[in-house]
Amino acid sequence: MTDDSVEARFALGDPHAVRELYERHSSALYGAAMRFLGDRTLAQDAVQQAFLKAWRAADQVDTSRDIAPWLFTILRNVAIDIYRGERRHSSVELDESNGELDVRLERMWAVHEVRLALANLSVDEQRALAAVYFEGLTHEQAAERLDVPLGTVKSRITRAVRNLRRLLSHLQEVSR
Amino acid sequence: MTDAANDDRELTELLGAHGLDLTDPDLWVQPPPELADRVVGAVAAAASDSSPRRWYLGVAAAAALIMLIVGVWAAFRSPGADWEIALQPTEYAPGATATVQGWNRTGGTRLVLAADGLPEPPAGFAYHLWFTGDGEHVSAGTFGAADEVELSIGVSRRDYPLVWVTVEPLGAPMPGETVLISG
């Protein structure tokens, strides 16, 4: 029996699988890169380089495991290289000797995990959360924007928050 | 405190411990749409430099006829040709080999594909030669099981480095998933 998963096809070098994998993971990786690098162009470069490195190392993928942590590790290393290469242009110097870099990397990882959790919510839940938390709309404004009753918005947000708390329980184990 | 309020409080504390809250723009920002094509294009360009081991096994309606061949840049030139790609067989057609030679011309490239051991495609299907660059596919035309066929394409391999063959229903406008030859 062949493994037709996108991860298995990616591991075989399938160029179509590259796009599928990108569609699944680029948002989380981009958000994480933005958190660490703080620059859109650098974040885009980091994501591009990460996928290229991942493809070149695709034969090392363990298709029985979640590929997200592996992709994040590649992105993390790429982002560090980009940061160090751009350090003289950076508006914020990180003192690597006192752990600032470690803190920044931990925040990068947390953003990645939250982005993955958000992607696991239903589309309705994501839109409700984005309207209220990202766009700053009131529940009434969000209901009007999404063209649903106020009660629906509230219930979607309640459900989304509950699901996020469950999906992100592992963050509690490593919180500082 | 209601369950909803409790969930909200716990999520707030959980995110806060990591310096985050749901209003953080980094949790919502999306990459620009064109980044997808840039990533796919970068991988396609890298694929043209990859070893014969790195090939894609496609799924096809007629699996027994599938031949996936990886093209590697030849360090030599055939007499008169500007470039040549040697294509390697796959497990689907282990006895088949092929080469694609190219002559750069104004406005495009003249191609000669020479295949050995390539079986007749199924009825209603044809082999199709593609050039890909930056996620864009350009057709070089269709062919059957002839030993040698002359084709042409209106682009340069420099811009479309990934060369591959699929088996498609006659008249297919875009490549499907059945990759036979890739270089």
Short mmCIF file of C-alpha atoms in Angstrom, two decimals:
data_model
loop_
_atom_site.label_atom_id
_atom_site.label_comp_id
_atom_site.label_asym_id
_atom_site.label_seq_id
_atom_site.Cartn_x
_atom_site.Cartn_y
_atom_site.Cartn_z
CA MET A 1 0.00 0.00 0.00
CA THR A 2 1.41 3.36 -0.97
CA ASP A 3 1.26 6.40 1.30
CA ASP A 4 -0.50 9.13 -0.64
CA SER A 5 -0.22 11.71 2.13
CA VAL A 6 1.21 15.05 1.16
CA GLU A 7 4.11 14.40 3.53
CA ALA A 8 4.94 11.12 1.81
CA ARG A 9 4.76 12.69 -1.63
CA PHE A 10 6.86 15.60 -0.44
CA ALA A 11 9.43 13.15 0.87
CA LEU A 12 9.61 11.70 -2.63
CA GLY A 13 10.22 15.12 -4.16
CA ASP A 14 6.75 15.68 -5.62
CA PRO A 15 6.63 19.31 -6.75
CA HIS A 16 2.84 19.37 -6.37
CA ALA A 17 3.23 18.32 -2.75
CA VAL A 18 5.41 21.38 -2.20
CA ARG A 19 2.50 23.67 -2.95
CA GLU A 20 0.11 21.63 -0.83
CA LEU A 21 2.53 21.68 2.10
CA TYR A 22 3.03 25.39 1.64
CA GLU A 23 -0.73 26.02 1.74
CA ARG A 24 -0.99 24.07 4.99
CA HIS A 25 1.98 25.47 6.87
CA SER A 26 2.97 28.85 5.40
CA SER A 27 0.70 30.95 7.63
CA ALA A 28 2.12 29.52 10.84
CA LEU A 29 5.68 29.71 9.56
CA TYR A 30 5.25 33.25 8.27
CA GLY A 31 3.76 34.45 11.53
CA ALA A 32 6.63 32.89 13.44
CA ALA A 33 9.18 34.45 11.10
CA MET A 34 7.53 37.83 11.49
CA ARG A 35 7.69 37.47 15.26
CA PHE A 36 11.40 36.78 15.21
CA LEU A 37 12.57 39.01 12.37
CA GLY A 38 9.99 41.79 12.58
CA ASP A 39 10.27 42.53 8.87
CA ARG A 40 7.97 41.35 6.08
CA THR A 41 10.65 40.99 3.43
CA LEU A 42 12.97 39.07 5.74
CA ALA A 43 10.09 36.90 6.91
CA GLN A 44 9.19 36.06 3.30
CA ASP A 45 12.83 35.21 2.57
CA ALA A 46 12.93 33.02 5.65
CA VAL A 47 9.83 31.09 4.62
CA GLN A 48 11.12 30.63 1.06
CA GLN A 49 14.53 29.45 2.24
CA ALA A 50 12.93 27.14 4.79
CA PHE A 51 10.78 25.38 2.22
CA LEU A 52 13.73 25.03 -0.13
CA LYS A 53 15.88 23.55 2.63
CA ALA A 54 13.00 21.29 3.63
CA TRP A 55 12.60 20.04 0.07
CA ARG A 56 16.32 19.32 -0.21
CA ALA A 57 16.14 17.34 3.03
CA ALA A 58 12.75 15.80 2.30
CA ASP A 59 14.11 12.27 2.17
CA GLN A 60 14.78 12.62 5.92
CA VAL A 61 11.11 13.22 6.72
CA ASP A 62 9.51 10.67 9.03
CA THR A 63 6.11 10.44 7.38
CA SER A 64 4.67 8.73 10.44
CA ARG A 65 5.06 11.91 12.47
CA ASP A 66 3.68 15.43 12.27
CA ILE A 67 5.81 17.41 9.85
CA ALA A 68 5.08 20.79 11.47
CA PRO A 69 7.80 20.63 14.15
CA TRP A 70 10.38 19.62 11.55
CA LEU A 71 9.42 22.53 9.29
CA PHE A 72 9.55 24.92 12.24
CA THR A 73 13.01 23.76 13.21
CA ILE A 74 14.24 24.44 9.69
CA LEU A 75 12.59 27.89 9.72
CA ARG A 76 14.06 28.64 13.12
CA ASN A 77 17.59 27.96 11.94
CA VAL A 78 17.06 29.94 8.74
CA ALA A 79 15.67 32.88 10.73
CA ILE A 80 18.66 32.88 13.05
CA ASP A 81 21.01 32.96 10.06
CA ILE A 82 19.06 35.80 8.49
CA TYR A 83 19.02 37.75 11.74
CA ARG A 84 22.75 37.40 12.24
CA GLY A 85 23.38 38.35 8.63
CA GLU A 86 21.16 41.42 8.95
CA ARG A 87 22.18 42.33 12.50
CA ARG A 88 23.92 45.52 11.55
CA HIS A 89 20.72 46.72 9.88
CA SER A 90 18.40 45.60 12.67
CA SER A 91 16.64 48.23 14.76
CA VAL A 92 16.83 45.94 17.76
CA GLU A 93 20.03 44.29 18.79
CA LEU A 94 19.58 41.09 20.69
CA ASP A 95 22.03 40.44 23.47
CA GLU A 96 22.70 36.78 22.84
CA SER A 97 24.85 36.48 25.94
CA ASN A 98 22.05 37.16 28.43
CA GLY A 99 19.38 35.01 26.85
CA GLU A 100 17.50 37.59 24.82
CA LEU A 101 17.87 35.45 21.72
CA ASP A 102 16.42 32.46 23.57
CA VAL A 103 13.44 34.50 24.67
CA ARG A 104 12.84 35.72 21.14
CA LEU A 105 13.05 32.17 19.83
CA GLU A 106 10.63 30.95 22.48
CA ARG A 107 8.14 33.63 21.47
CA MET A 108 8.64 32.61 17.84
CA TRP A 109 7.77 29.05 18.70
CA ALA A 110 4.71 30.12 20.69
CA VAL A 111 3.41 32.16 17.74
CA HIS A 112 3.90 29.13 15.50
CA GLU A 113 1.94 26.91 17.87
CA VAL A 114 -0.90 29.38 18.26
CA ARG A 115 -1.09 29.85 14.49
CA LEU A 116 -1.34 26.07 14.02
CA ALA A 117 -4.08 25.93 16.65
CA LEU A 118 -5.98 28.75 14.98
CA ALA A 119 -5.78 26.89 11.68
CA ASN A 120 -7.42 23.90 13.37
CA LEU A 121 -10.50 25.92 14.27
CA SER A 122 -13.46 25.99 11.96
CA VAL A 123 -13.51 28.78 9.40
CA ASP A 124 -16.46 30.38 11.21
CA GLU A 125 -14.58 30.35 14.50
CA GLN A 126 -11.47 31.82 12.89
CA ARG A 127 -13.45 34.61 11.26
CA ALA A 128 -15.25 35.46 14.49
CA LEU A 129 -12.00 35.59 16.44
CA ALA A 130 -10.25 37.65 13.77
CA ALA A 131 -13.11 40.14 13.60
CA VAL A 132 -13.12 40.73 17.35
CA TYR A 133 -9.50 40.30 18.34
CA PHE A 134 -7.53 41.27 15.26
CA GLU A 135 -9.81 43.89 13.76
CA GLY A 136 -10.98 45.11 17.16
CA LEU A 137 -14.68 45.02 16.34
CA THR A 138 -17.31 44.79 19.02
CA HIS A 139 -19.46 41.68 19.00
CA GLU A 140 -22.25 43.71 17.45
CA GLN A 141 -19.98 45.03 14.71
CA ALA A 142 -18.60 41.54 14.10
CA ALA A 143 -22.14 40.17 13.75
CA GLU A 144 -22.90 42.82 11.16
CA ARG A 145 -19.62 42.19 9.33
CA LEU A 146 -20.14 38.44 9.25
CA ASP A 147 -23.85 38.78 8.56
CA VAL A 148 -24.86 36.51 11.44
CA PRO A 149 -26.89 37.08 14.63
CA LEU A 150 -25.11 38.50 17.65
CA GLY A 151 -25.68 35.29 19.55
CA THR A 152 -23.97 33.32 16.80
CA VAL A 153 -20.85 35.47 17.02
CA LYS A 154 -20.72 35.06 20.78
CA SER A 155 -21.17 31.32 20.63
CA ARG A 156 -18.53 30.97 17.92
CA ILE A 157 -16.05 32.95 19.98
CA THR A 158 -16.87 30.97 23.10
CA ARG A 159 -16.36 27.74 21.20
CA ALA A 160 -13.15 29.00 19.59
CA VAL A 161 -11.65 30.07 22.90
CA ARG A 162 -12.50 26.72 24.46
CA ASN A 163 -10.97 24.85 21.52
CA LEU A 164 -7.85 27.00 21.55
CA ARG A 165 -7.34 26.40 25.25
CA ARG A 166 -7.54 22.68 24.62
CA LEU A 167 -5.26 22.76 21.55
CA LEU A 168 -2.67 24.89 23.33
CA SER A 169 -2.57 23.03 26.62
CA HIS A 170 0.99 21.94 25.80
CA LEU A 171 2.08 25.58 26.02
CA GLN A 172 1.33 25.48 29.72
CA GLU A 173 3.95 22.79 30.17
CA VAL A 174 6.70 25.04 28.90
CA SER A 175 5.51 28.44 30.04
CA ARG A 176 7.95 30.49 32.03
CA MET B 1 -17.55 32.34 36.93
CA THR B 2 -19.11 30.79 33.86
CA ASP B 3 -17.32 28.12 31.84
CA ALA B 4 -16.86 30.59 28.99
CA ALA B 5 -15.32 33.19 31.28
CA ASN B 6 -13.10 30.54 32.80
CA ASP B 7 -11.94 29.40 29.36
CA ASP B 8 -11.24 32.98 28.40
CA ARG B 9 -9.28 33.63 31.57
CA GLU B 10 -7.22 30.47 31.21
CA LEU B 11 -6.47 31.13 27.53
CA THR B 12 -5.45 34.69 28.36
CA GLU B 13 -3.09 33.44 31.07
CA LEU B 14 -1.74 30.71 28.81
CA LEU B 15 -0.94 33.10 25.99
CA GLY B 16 0.27 35.78 28.37
CA ALA B 17 2.87 33.44 29.80
CA HIS B 18 4.40 33.46 26.32
CA GLY B 19 4.09 37.16 25.75
CA LEU B 20 1.07 36.80 23.52
CA ASP B 21 -2.59 37.68 23.35
CA LEU B 22 -5.15 37.17 20.63
CA THR B 23 -4.83 40.76 19.44
CA ASP B 24 -1.19 40.18 18.46
CA PRO B 25 -0.82 40.93 14.73
CA ASP B 26 1.74 38.12 14.34
CA LEU B 27 -1.09 35.68 15.03
CA TRP B 28 -3.08 36.94 12.07
CA VAL B 29 -0.71 38.29 9.44
CA GLN B 30 -0.73 36.29 6.21
CA PRO B 31 2.08 35.89 3.67
CA PRO B 32 1.54 37.68 0.36
CA PRO B 33 -0.17 35.50 -2.29
CA GLU B 34 2.84 35.65 -4.64
CA LEU B 35 5.08 33.98 -2.06
CA ALA B 36 3.52 30.62 -2.90
CA ASP B 37 4.68 30.82 -6.52
CA ARG B 38 8.12 32.00 -5.43
CA VAL B 39 8.51 29.00 -3.14
CA VAL B 40 7.28 26.52 -5.75
CA GLY B 41 9.49 28.14 -8.37
CA ALA B 42 12.54 27.93 -6.13
CA VAL B 43 11.93 24.24 -5.54
CA ALA B 44 11.38 23.64 -9.26
CA ALA B 45 14.69 25.32 -10.03
CA ALA B 46 16.40 23.22 -7.38
CA ALA B 47 14.77 20.09 -8.79
CA SER B 48 16.49 20.69 -12.11
CA ASP B 49 19.81 20.34 -10.29
CA SER B 50 18.79 17.36 -8.20
CA SER B 51 20.28 13.88 -8.35
CA PRO B 52 18.45 11.07 -10.21
CA ARG B 53 17.26 9.80 -6.83
CA ARG B 54 15.03 12.81 -6.38
CA TRP B 55 12.09 12.07 -8.63
CA TYR B 56 8.37 12.22 -8.19
CA LEU B 57 6.29 9.09 -8.47
CA GLY B 58 2.99 10.14 -9.96
CA VAL B 59 -0.31 8.34 -9.75
CA ALA B 60 -1.77 7.53 -13.14
CA ALA B 61 -4.75 5.95 -14.74
CA ALA B 62 -2.42 3.53 -16.57
CA ALA B 63 0.29 2.90 -14.00
CA ALA B 64 1.94 0.15 -15.99
CA LEU B 65 2.82 2.64 -18.69
CA ILE B 66 4.18 5.32 -16.42
CA MET B 67 7.80 6.17 -16.82
CA LEU B 68 9.27 8.76 -14.60
CA ILE B 69 12.57 9.97 -15.71
CA VAL B 70 14.75 12.50 -14.03
CA GLY B 71 16.81 14.73 -16.21
CA VAL B 72 20.30 15.66 -15.17
CA TRP B 73 22.31 18.31 -16.86
CA ALA B 74 24.76 16.74 -19.23
CA ALA B 75 28.28 17.99 -19.04
CA PHE B 76 28.69 17.52 -22.74
CA ARG B 77 26.89 18.67 -25.86
CA SER B 78 25.77 16.45 -28.69
CA PRO B 79 27.00 17.62 -32.05
CA GLY B 80 25.05 20.75 -32.93
CA ALA B 81 22.81 20.78 -29.81
CA ASP B 82 23.07 23.66 -27.37
CA TRP B 83 22.10 21.47 -24.45
CA GLU B 84 21.04 17.93 -23.65
CA ILE B 85 19.22 16.27 -20.76
CA ALA B 86 19.63 12.59 -19.98
CA LEU B 87 16.44 11.04 -18.60
CA GLN B 88 16.55 8.16 -16.16
CA PRO B 89 13.90 5.42 -15.89
CA THR B 90 11.78 4.62 -12.86
CA GLU B 91 10.38 1.44 -11.47
CA TYR B 92 7.28 1.90 -13.62
CA ALA B 93 9.27 1.49 -16.84
CA PRO B 94 12.68 0.20 -15.86
CA GLY B 95 13.74 -0.56 -19.43
CA ALA B 96 13.04 2.90 -20.81
CA THR B 97 15.47 5.75 -21.34
CA ALA B 98 15.30 9.06 -23.15
CA THR B 99 17.19 12.23 -23.93
CA VAL B 100 15.99 15.70 -24.81
CA GLN B 101 18.25 17.89 -26.92
CA GLY B 102 17.68 21.57 -27.41
CA TRP B 103 18.74 24.14 -29.98
CA ASN B 104 18.23 27.71 -28.89
CA ARG B 105 16.52 29.77 -31.54
CA THR B 106 15.17 33.28 -31.72
CA GLY B 107 11.76 33.12 -30.08
CA GLY B 108 12.13 29.63 -28.64
CA THR B 109 13.85 26.27 -28.65
CA ARG B 110 13.88 23.42 -31.12
CA LEU B 111 13.71 20.09 -29.35
CA VAL B 112 14.44 16.50 -30.23
CA LEU B 113 13.24 13.86 -27.80
CA ALA B 114 14.73 10.43 -28.35
CA ALA B 115 13.18 7.62 -26.35
CA ASP B 116 14.00 3.93 -26.16
CA GLY B 117 11.60 1.41 -24.69
CA LEU B 118 8.68 3.83 -24.30
CA PRO B 119 5.42 1.89 -24.75
CA GLU B 120 2.40 3.04 -26.68
CA PRO B 121 0.22 5.34 -24.51
CA PRO B 122 -3.31 4.17 -23.72
CA ALA B 123 -6.09 4.97 -26.17
CA GLY B 124 -7.17 8.57 -25.83
CA PHE B 125 -3.93 9.53 -24.08
CA ALA B 126 -0.63 10.97 -25.25
CA TYR B 127 2.75 11.71 -23.72
CA HIS B 128 3.19 15.39 -23.11
CA LEU B 129 6.46 17.30 -22.68
CA TRP B 130 6.41 20.22 -20.23
CA PHE B 131 8.81 22.95 -19.20
CA THR B 132 8.25 24.54 -15.80
CA GLY B 133 9.66 27.66 -14.20
CA ASP B 134 8.41 29.71 -11.20
CA GLY B 135 5.36 27.48 -11.02
CA GLU B 136 4.35 28.21 -14.61
CA HIS B 137 3.98 25.30 -17.05
CA VAL B 138 4.60 25.60 -20.79
CA SER B 139 3.76 22.79 -23.16
CA ALA B 140 6.25 21.58 -25.76
CA GLY B 141 3.65 19.36 -27.37
CA THR B 142 2.47 15.77 -27.38
CA PHE B 143 3.94 12.60 -28.78
CA GLY B 144 3.30 8.88 -28.96
CA ALA B 145 5.69 6.00 -28.62
CA ALA B 146 7.97 7.02 -31.50
CA ASP B 147 11.70 6.48 -31.00
CA GLU B 148 12.48 10.07 -31.90
CA VAL B 149 10.21 13.07 -32.16
CA GLU B 150 10.86 16.70 -32.98
CA LEU B 151 9.06 19.29 -30.86
CA SER B 152 9.40 22.98 -30.20
CA ILE B 153 8.69 25.41 -27.41
CA GLY B 154 8.46 29.17 -27.40
CA VAL B 155 10.55 29.70 -24.27
CA SER B 156 14.11 29.19 -23.11
CA ARG B 157 15.09 26.38 -20.78
CA ARG B 158 17.03 28.98 -18.82
CA ASP B 159 13.72 30.44 -17.69
CA TYR B 160 11.91 27.12 -17.45
CA PRO B 161 14.51 24.73 -16.06
CA LEU B 162 12.30 21.85 -14.98
CA VAL B 163 11.60 19.47 -17.88
CA TRP B 164 9.13 16.66 -17.40
CA VAL B 165 6.77 14.35 -19.24
CA THR B 166 3.26 13.37 -18.27
CA VAL B 167 0.71 11.10 -19.82
CA GLU B 168 -2.46 13.08 -20.36
CA PRO B 169 -5.84 12.76 -22.01
CA LEU B 170 -5.62 14.22 -25.46
CA GLY B 171 -6.30 17.94 -25.33
CA ALA B 172 -5.35 18.44 -21.67
CA PRO B 173 -4.45 22.13 -21.21
CA MET B 174 -2.44 21.74 -18.01
CA PRO B 175 -0.23 18.98 -16.62
CA GLY B 176 -1.84 16.45 -14.36
CA GLU B 177 -0.29 14.49 -11.56
CA THR B 178 1.25 11.82 -13.73
CA VAL B 179 4.84 12.93 -14.02
CA LEU B 180 6.87 10.64 -16.23
CA ILE B 181 10.09 12.47 -16.84
CA SER B 182 11.51 15.33 -14.84
CA GLY B 183 14.73 17.18 -15.34
#
